[in-house]
Coordinates of C-alpha atoms and ligand atoms in Angstrom, one line a residue:
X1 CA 111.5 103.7 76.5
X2 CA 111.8 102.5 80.2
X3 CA 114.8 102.0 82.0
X4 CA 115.2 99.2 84.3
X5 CA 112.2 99.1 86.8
X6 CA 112.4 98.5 90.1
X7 CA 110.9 95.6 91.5
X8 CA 109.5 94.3 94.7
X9 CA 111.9 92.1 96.5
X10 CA 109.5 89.7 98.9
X11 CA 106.4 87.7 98.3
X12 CA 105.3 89.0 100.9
X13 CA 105.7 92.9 100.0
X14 CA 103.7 92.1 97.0
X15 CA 100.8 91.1 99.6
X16 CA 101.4 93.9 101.8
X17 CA 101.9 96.5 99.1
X18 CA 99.0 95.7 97.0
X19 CA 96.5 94.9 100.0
X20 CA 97.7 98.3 101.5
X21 CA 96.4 100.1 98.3
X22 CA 93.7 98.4 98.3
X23 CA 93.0 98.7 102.3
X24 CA 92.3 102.0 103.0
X25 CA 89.5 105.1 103.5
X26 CA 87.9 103.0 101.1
X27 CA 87.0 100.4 103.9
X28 CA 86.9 102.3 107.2
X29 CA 85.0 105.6 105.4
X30 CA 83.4 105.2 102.0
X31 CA 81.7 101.5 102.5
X32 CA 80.2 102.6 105.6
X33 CA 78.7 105.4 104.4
X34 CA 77.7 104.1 100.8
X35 CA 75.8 101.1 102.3
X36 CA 74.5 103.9 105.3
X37 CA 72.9 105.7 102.1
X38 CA 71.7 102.2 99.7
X39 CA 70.3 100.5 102.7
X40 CA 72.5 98.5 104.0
X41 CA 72.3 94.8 103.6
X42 CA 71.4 94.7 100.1
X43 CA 74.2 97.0 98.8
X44 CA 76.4 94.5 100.7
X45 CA 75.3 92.0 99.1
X46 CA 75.6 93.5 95.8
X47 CA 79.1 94.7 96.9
X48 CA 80.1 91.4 97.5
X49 CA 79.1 89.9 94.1
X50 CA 80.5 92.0 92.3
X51 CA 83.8 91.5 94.2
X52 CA 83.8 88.0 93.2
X53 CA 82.8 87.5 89.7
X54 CA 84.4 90.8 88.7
X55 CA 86.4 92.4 90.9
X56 CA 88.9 89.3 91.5
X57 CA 88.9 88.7 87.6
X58 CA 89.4 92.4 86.8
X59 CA 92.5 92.5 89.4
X60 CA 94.1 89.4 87.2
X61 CA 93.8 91.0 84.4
X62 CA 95.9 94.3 85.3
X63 CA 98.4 91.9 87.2
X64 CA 98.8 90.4 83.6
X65 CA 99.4 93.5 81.3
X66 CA 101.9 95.4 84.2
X67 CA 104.0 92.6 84.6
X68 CA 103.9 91.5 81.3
X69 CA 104.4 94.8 79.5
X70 CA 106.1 96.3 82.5
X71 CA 105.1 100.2 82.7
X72 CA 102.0 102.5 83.8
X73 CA 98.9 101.9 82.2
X74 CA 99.2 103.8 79.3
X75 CA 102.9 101.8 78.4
X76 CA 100.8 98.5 79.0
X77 CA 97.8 99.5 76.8
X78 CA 100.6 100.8 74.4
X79 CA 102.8 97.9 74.4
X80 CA 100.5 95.1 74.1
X81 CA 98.2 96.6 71.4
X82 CA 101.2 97.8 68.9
X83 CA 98.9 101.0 68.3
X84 CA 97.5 103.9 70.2
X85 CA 93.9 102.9 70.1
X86 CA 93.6 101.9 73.2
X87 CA 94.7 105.1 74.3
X88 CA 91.9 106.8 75.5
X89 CA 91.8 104.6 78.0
X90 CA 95.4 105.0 79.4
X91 CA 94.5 108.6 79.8
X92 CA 91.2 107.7 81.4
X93 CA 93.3 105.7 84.4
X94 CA 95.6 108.4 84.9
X95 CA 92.5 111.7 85.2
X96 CA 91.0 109.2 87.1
X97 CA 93.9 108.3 89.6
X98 CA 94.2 112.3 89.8
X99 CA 90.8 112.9 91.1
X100 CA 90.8 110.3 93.6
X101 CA 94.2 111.0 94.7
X102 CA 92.3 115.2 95.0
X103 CA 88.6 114.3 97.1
X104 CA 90.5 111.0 99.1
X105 CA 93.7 113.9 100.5
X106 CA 91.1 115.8 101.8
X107 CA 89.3 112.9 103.8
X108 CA 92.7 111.9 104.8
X109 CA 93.4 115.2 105.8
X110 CA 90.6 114.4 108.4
X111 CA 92.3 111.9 109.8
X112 CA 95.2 113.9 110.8
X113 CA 92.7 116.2 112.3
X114 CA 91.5 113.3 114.1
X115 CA 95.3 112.6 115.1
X116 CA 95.8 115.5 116.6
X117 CA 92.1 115.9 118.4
X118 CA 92.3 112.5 119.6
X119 CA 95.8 112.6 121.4
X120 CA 95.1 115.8 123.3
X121 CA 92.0 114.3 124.4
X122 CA 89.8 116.7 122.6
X123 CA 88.1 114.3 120.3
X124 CA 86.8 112.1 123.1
X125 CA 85.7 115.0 125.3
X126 CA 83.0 116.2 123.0
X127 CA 79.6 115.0 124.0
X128 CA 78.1 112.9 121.8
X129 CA 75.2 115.2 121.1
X130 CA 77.6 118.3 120.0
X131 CA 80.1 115.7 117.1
X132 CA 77.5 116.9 114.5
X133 CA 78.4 120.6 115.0
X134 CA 81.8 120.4 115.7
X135 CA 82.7 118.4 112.5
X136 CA 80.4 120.5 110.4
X137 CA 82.6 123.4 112.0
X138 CA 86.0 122.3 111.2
X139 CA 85.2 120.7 107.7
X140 CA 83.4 124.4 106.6
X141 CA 86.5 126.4 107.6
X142 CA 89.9 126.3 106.5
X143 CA 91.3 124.0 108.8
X144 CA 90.4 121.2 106.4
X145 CA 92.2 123.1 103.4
X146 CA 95.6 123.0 105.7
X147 CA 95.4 119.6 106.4
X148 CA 94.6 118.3 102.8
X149 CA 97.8 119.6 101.6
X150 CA 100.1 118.8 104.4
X151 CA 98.5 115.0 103.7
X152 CA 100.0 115.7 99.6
X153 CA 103.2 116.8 101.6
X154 CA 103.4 114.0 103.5
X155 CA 102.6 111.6 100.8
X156 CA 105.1 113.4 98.3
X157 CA 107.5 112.5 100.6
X158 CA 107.1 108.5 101.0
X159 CA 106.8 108.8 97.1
X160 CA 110.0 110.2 96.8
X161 CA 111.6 107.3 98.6
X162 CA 111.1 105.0 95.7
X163 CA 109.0 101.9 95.7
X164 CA 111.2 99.4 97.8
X165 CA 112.0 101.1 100.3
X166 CA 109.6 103.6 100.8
X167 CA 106.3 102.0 100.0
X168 CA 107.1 98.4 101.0
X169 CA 108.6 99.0 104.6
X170 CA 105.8 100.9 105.6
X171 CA 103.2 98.5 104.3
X172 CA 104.8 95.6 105.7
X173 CA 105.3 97.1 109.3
X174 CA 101.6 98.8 109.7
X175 CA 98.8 96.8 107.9
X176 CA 98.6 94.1 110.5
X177 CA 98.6 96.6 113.6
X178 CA 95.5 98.0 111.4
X179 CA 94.0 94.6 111.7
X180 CA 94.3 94.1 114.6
X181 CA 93.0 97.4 116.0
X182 CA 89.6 97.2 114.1
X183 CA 89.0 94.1 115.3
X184 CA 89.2 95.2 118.8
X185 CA 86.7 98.0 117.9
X186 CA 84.4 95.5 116.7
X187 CA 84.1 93.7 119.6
X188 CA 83.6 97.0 121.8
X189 CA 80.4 98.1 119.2
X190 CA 79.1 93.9 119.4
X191 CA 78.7 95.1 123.4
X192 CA 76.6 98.3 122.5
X193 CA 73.1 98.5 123.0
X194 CA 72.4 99.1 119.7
X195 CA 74.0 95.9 118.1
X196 CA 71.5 94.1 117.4
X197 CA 69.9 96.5 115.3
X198 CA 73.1 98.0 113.5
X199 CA 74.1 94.2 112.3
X200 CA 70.2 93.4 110.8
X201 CA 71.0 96.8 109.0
X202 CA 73.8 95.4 107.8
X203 CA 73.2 91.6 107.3
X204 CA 69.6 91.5 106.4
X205 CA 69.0 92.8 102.7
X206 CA 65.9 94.3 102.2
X207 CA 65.5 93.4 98.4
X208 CA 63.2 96.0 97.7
X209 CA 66.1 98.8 98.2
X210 CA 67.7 97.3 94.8
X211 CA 67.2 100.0 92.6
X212 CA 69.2 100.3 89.6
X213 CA 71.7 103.3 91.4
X214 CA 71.8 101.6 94.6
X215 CA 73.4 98.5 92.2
X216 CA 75.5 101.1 90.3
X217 CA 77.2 102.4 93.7
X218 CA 78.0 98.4 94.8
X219 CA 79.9 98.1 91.8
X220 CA 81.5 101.2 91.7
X221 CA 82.2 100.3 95.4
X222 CA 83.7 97.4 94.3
X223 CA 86.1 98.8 92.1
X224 CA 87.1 102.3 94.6
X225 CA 87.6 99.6 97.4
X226 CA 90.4 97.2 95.4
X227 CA 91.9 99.9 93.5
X228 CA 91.1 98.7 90.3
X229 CA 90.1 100.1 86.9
X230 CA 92.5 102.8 86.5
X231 CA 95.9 101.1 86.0
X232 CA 96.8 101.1 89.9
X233 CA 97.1 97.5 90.1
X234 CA 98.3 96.9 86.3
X235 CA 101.1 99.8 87.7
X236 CA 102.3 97.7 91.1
X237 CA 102.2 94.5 89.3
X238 CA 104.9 96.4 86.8
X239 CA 107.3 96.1 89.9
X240 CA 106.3 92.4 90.5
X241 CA 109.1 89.9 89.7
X242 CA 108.6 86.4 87.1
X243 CA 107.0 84.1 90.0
X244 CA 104.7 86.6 91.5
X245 CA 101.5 84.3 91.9
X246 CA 98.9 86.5 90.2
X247 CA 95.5 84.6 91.4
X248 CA 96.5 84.3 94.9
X249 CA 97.8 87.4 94.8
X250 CA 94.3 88.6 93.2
X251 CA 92.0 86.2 95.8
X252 CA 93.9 86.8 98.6
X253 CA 93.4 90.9 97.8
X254 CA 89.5 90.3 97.6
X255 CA 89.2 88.6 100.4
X256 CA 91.1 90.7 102.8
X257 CA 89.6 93.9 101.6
X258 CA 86.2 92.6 101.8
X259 CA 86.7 91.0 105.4
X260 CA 88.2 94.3 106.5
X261 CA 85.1 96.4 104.7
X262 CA 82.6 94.4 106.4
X263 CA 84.8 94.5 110.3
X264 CA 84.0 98.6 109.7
X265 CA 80.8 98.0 108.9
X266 CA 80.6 96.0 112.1
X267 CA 82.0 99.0 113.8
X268 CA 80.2 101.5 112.6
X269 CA 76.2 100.3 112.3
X270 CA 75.7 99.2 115.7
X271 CA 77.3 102.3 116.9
X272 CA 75.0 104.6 114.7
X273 CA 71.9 102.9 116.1
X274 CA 73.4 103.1 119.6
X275 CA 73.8 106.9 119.2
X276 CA 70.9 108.0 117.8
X277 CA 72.4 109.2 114.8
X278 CA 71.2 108.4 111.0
X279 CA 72.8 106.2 108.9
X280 CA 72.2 108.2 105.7
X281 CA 74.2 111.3 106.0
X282 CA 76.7 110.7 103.7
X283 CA 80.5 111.1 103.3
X284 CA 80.6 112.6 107.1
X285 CA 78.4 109.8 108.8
X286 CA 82.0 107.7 110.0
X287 CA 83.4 110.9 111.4
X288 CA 81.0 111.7 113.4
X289 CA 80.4 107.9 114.7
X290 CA 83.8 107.0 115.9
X291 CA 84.4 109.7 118.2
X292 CA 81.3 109.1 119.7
X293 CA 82.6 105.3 120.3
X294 CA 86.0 106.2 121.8
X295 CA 84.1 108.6 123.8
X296 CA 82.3 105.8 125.8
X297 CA 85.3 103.6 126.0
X298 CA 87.5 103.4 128.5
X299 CA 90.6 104.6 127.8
X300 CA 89.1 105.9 124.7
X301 CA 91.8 108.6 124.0
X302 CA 94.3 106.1 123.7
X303 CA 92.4 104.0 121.5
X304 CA 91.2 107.3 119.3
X305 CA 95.1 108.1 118.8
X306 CA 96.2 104.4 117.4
X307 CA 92.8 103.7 115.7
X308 CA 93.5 107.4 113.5
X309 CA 96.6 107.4 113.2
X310 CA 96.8 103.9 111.4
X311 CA 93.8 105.0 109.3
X312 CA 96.2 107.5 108.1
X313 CA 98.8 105.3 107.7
X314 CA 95.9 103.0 105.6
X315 CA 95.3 106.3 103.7
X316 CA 98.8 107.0 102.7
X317 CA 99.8 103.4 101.5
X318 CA 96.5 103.7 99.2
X319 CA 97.4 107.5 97.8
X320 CA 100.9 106.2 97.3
X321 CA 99.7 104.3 94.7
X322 CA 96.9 106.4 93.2
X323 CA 99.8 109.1 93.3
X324 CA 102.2 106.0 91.5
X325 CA 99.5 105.8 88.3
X326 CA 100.4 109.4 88.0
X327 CA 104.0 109.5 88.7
X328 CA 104.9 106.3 86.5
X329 CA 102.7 107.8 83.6
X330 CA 105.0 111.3 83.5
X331 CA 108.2 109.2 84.1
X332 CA 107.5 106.9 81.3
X333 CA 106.5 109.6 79.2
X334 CA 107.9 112.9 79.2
X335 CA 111.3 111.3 80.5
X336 CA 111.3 114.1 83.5
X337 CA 112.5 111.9 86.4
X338 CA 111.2 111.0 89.5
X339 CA 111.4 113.1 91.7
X340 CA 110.1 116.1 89.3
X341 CA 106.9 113.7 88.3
X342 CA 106.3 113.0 91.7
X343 CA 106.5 117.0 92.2
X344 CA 104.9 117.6 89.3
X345 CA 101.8 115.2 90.6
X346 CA 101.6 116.3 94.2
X347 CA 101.3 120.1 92.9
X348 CA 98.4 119.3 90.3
X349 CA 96.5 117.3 93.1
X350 CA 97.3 120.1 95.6
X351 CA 95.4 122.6 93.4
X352 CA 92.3 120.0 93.1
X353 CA 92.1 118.8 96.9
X354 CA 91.8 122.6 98.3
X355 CA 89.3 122.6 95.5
X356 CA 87.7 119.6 96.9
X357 CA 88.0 120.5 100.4
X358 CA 86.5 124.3 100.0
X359 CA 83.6 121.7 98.8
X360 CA 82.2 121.6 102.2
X361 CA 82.6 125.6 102.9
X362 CA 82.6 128.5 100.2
X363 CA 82.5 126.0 97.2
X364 CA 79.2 123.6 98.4
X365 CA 77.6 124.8 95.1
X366 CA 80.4 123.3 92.7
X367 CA 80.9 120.4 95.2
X368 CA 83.8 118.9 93.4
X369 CA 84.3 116.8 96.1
X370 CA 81.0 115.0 95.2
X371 CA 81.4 114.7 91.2
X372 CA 85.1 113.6 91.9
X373 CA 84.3 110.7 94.0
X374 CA 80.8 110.0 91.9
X375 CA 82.3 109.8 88.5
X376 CA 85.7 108.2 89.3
X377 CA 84.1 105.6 90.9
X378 CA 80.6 104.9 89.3
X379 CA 82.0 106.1 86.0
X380 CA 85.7 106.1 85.1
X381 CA 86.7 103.0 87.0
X382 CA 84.1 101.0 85.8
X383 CA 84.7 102.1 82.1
X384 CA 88.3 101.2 83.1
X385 CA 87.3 98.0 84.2
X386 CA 85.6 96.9 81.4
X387 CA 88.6 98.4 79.0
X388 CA 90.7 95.5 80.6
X389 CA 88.6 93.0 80.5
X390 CA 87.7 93.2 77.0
X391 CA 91.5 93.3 76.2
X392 CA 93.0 91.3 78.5
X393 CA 89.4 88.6 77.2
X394 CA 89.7 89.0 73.9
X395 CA 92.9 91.2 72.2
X396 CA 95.4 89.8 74.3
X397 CA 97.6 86.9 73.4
X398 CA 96.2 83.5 74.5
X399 CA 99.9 82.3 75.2
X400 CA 100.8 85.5 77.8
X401 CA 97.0 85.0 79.2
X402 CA 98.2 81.3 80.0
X403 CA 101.7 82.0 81.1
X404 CA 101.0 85.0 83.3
X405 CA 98.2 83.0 85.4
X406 CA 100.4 80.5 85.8
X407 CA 103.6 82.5 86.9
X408 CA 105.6 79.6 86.8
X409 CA 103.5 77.3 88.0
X410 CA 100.7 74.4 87.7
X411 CA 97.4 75.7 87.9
X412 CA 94.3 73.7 86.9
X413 CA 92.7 74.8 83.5
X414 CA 89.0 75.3 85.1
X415 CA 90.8 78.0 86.9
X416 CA 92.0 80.2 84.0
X417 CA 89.2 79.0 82.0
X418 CA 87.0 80.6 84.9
X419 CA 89.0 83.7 84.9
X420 CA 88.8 84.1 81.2
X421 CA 85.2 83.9 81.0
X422 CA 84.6 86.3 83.5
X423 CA 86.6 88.5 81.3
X424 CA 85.3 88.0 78.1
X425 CA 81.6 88.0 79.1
X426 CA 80.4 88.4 82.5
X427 CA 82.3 91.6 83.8
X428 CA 82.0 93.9 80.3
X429 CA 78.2 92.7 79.6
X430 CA 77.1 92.8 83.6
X431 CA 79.6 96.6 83.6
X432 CA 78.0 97.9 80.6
X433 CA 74.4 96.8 81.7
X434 CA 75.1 98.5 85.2
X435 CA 76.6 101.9 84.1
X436 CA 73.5 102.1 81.2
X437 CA 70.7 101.5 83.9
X438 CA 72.2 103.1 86.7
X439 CA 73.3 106.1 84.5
X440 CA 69.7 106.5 83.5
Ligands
LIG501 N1 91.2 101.2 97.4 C1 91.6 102.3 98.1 C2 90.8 102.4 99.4 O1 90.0 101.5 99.6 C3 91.4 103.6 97.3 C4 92.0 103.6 96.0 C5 91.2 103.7 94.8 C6 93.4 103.4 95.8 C7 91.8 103.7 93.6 C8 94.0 103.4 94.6 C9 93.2 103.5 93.5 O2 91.0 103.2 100.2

């Protein structure tokens, strides 16, 4: 059914590319403001758990079934059960890829705001008193809507490139500036008045904050944070070549998401205390902190300008490959090629990110924006996660388990025997017991 697929050509583009989906709003905007709203230290705590003894496992087992069945996650699913059984949950990867890719363009459309604000010194020139009311202003009007769909236009066009040249160049290049830039923030906000207070938010868990949601929102946290549970990863790793070393690959994704969640977190708490402002306000709470941070920096225009403009870039490289789950599915499946998929994609998620951005102005009743981001990532990816787990654990072959981990290589067996129990019995029993409680 497929052609040949492209493929990756360095060890190190398999890094960038897959760390740059997974490094992304998802660290500098949604883990601040999740742990903001489930009180802090003990979501973190939760979010880090879950990162370990399922999110690592869970990224494994998509590495296995793309490279092993080589196509989207519907193909893989397809291809390694015989059958269409397993279908359901091919389709539930690709709506869910689709509503990310809608409610994630419009924060990235922020960014671009943020862009523009910042380099004409705008962004930094609002007193810190008036960010509440000036970023309520532009997110109600229409401004937002613009920028949402000039963010689908840009990322149609990367996606257009292909996945060598496009996606991996612009990984490679940009992902360490990112680093580096965030860690220079963090050590302005350690030097705030408010640090002190911001880091026992975030370090000290207060265990009586562990209610069943606040669990539910770590895990799905987990999940929306390393791109997993809706194919992207099984997708990438379609493009991976033979010796592609999948649990390095997987451990070395964990860690550097996690490390770069927490650095905004580092950012962002102190700040928030500093400021006066509340931690629980939601999906705006980082939009309104960082301008006030660059505001009382020196040179803070400058350092607004790079800061936003590689959070776009962070953005991009993740919707590329939300957009990819998408893109890869229609390609594989309706033979159009792919540059009519990748239209074909771009237009549906144009229609649903106005949708979602109108959320915050004429639409606030619907709130798509909300439900989008709620049940793709406290719902549909955990679902999705537990889909793999199960047949990656228990349907799969025992030989391609074996011979994927390895990739060529010597491994010891308490490793893959680790990995396989997490799949066959801690992620879908602790998944299933999560989603029931926290649904409930
Ligand atoms: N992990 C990305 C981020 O943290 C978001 C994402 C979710 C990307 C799902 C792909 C798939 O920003």
């Amino acid at each position: 059914m497929t052609t040949r697929r492209a493929q990756f050509s360095t060890r190190l583009g398999v890094i960038a590319t897959t760390v740059g989906s997974a490094v992304g709003l998802g660290n500098v905007w949604r883990f601040p403001y999740e742990a903001g709203t489930h009180g802090g230290g003990a979501f973190m705590l939760c979010y880090i758990f879950f990162v370990l003894i399922i999110g690592v496992p869970v990224i494994c087992a998509e590495f296995i079934m793309g490279r092993e069945y080589r196509s989207g996650i519907l193909g893989c699913y397809r291809g390694a059960s015989g059958g269409r059984r397993w279908d359901i949950f091919g389709y539930a990867g690709v709506i869910g890829g689709i509503m990310i890719l809608s409610f994630y363009s419009v924060v990235a459309g922020w960014t671009m705001e943020y862009c523009v604000e910042a380099a004409t010194g705008q962004l930094t020139a609002t007193a810190a008193g008036d960010l509440h009311d000036s970023f309520t202003g532009f997110i109600t009007g229409g401004r937002s809507v613009l920028w949402t769909v000039i963010f689908l236009a840009v990322n149609a066009a990367v996606a257009l490139g292909g996945v060598k040249k496009g996606i991996e160049r612009i990984s490679n290049l940009l992902m360490p500036v990112l680093v580096v830039v965030i860690l220079a923030c963090c050590i302005n906000s350690l030097t705030l008045q408010g640090a002190r207070e911001g880091l026992t938010f975030l370090f000290k868990p207060d265990f009586d904050q562990l209610t069943p949601s606040v669990i539910l929102s770590a895990m799905g946290q987990a999940f929306f944070s390393l791109s997993i549970g809706l194919g992207c990863m099984m997708t990438y790793a379609s493009y991976f070549r033979d010796d592609t070393f999948i649990i390095v690959s997987a451990v070395t994704i964990g860690a550097l998401d996690t490390v770069i969640a927490i650095l905004a977190g580092i950012i962002i708490f102190p700040a928030v205390f500093t400021f006066g402002m509340s931690p629980t306000q939601g999906p705006t709470l980082v939009f309104e902190v960082l301008p006030a941070i660059f505001g009382q920096l020196a040179g803070g225009g400058f350092w607004a300008t790079l800061f936003f403009v590689l959070l776009f870039i962070g953005s991009l490289t993740s919707t590329i490959s939300m957009s990819e789950i998408f893109i890869s599915f229609i390609g594989d499946h309706t033979g159009l090629n792919r540059r009519r998929s990748t239209l074909l994609t771009t237009g549906i998620a144009m229609v649903l990110g106005v949708l979602c951005a109108l959320s915050f102005g004429p639409l606030a009743r619907l709130n798509l924006f909300n439900i989008f981001d709620y049940v793709s990532s406290n719902i549909l990816l955990p679902v999705g996660g537990m889909a793999v787990s199960l047949f990656v654990g228990w349907k799969l072959d025992p030989a391609v388990f074996q011979r994927q981990m390895r990739s060529g290589r010597h491994i010891p067996a308490v490793v893959t025997r680790a990995i396989l129990f997490c799949l066959r019995f801690v992620a879908p029993i602790g998944i299933a017991i999560i989603l029931i409680a926290g649904l409930i």
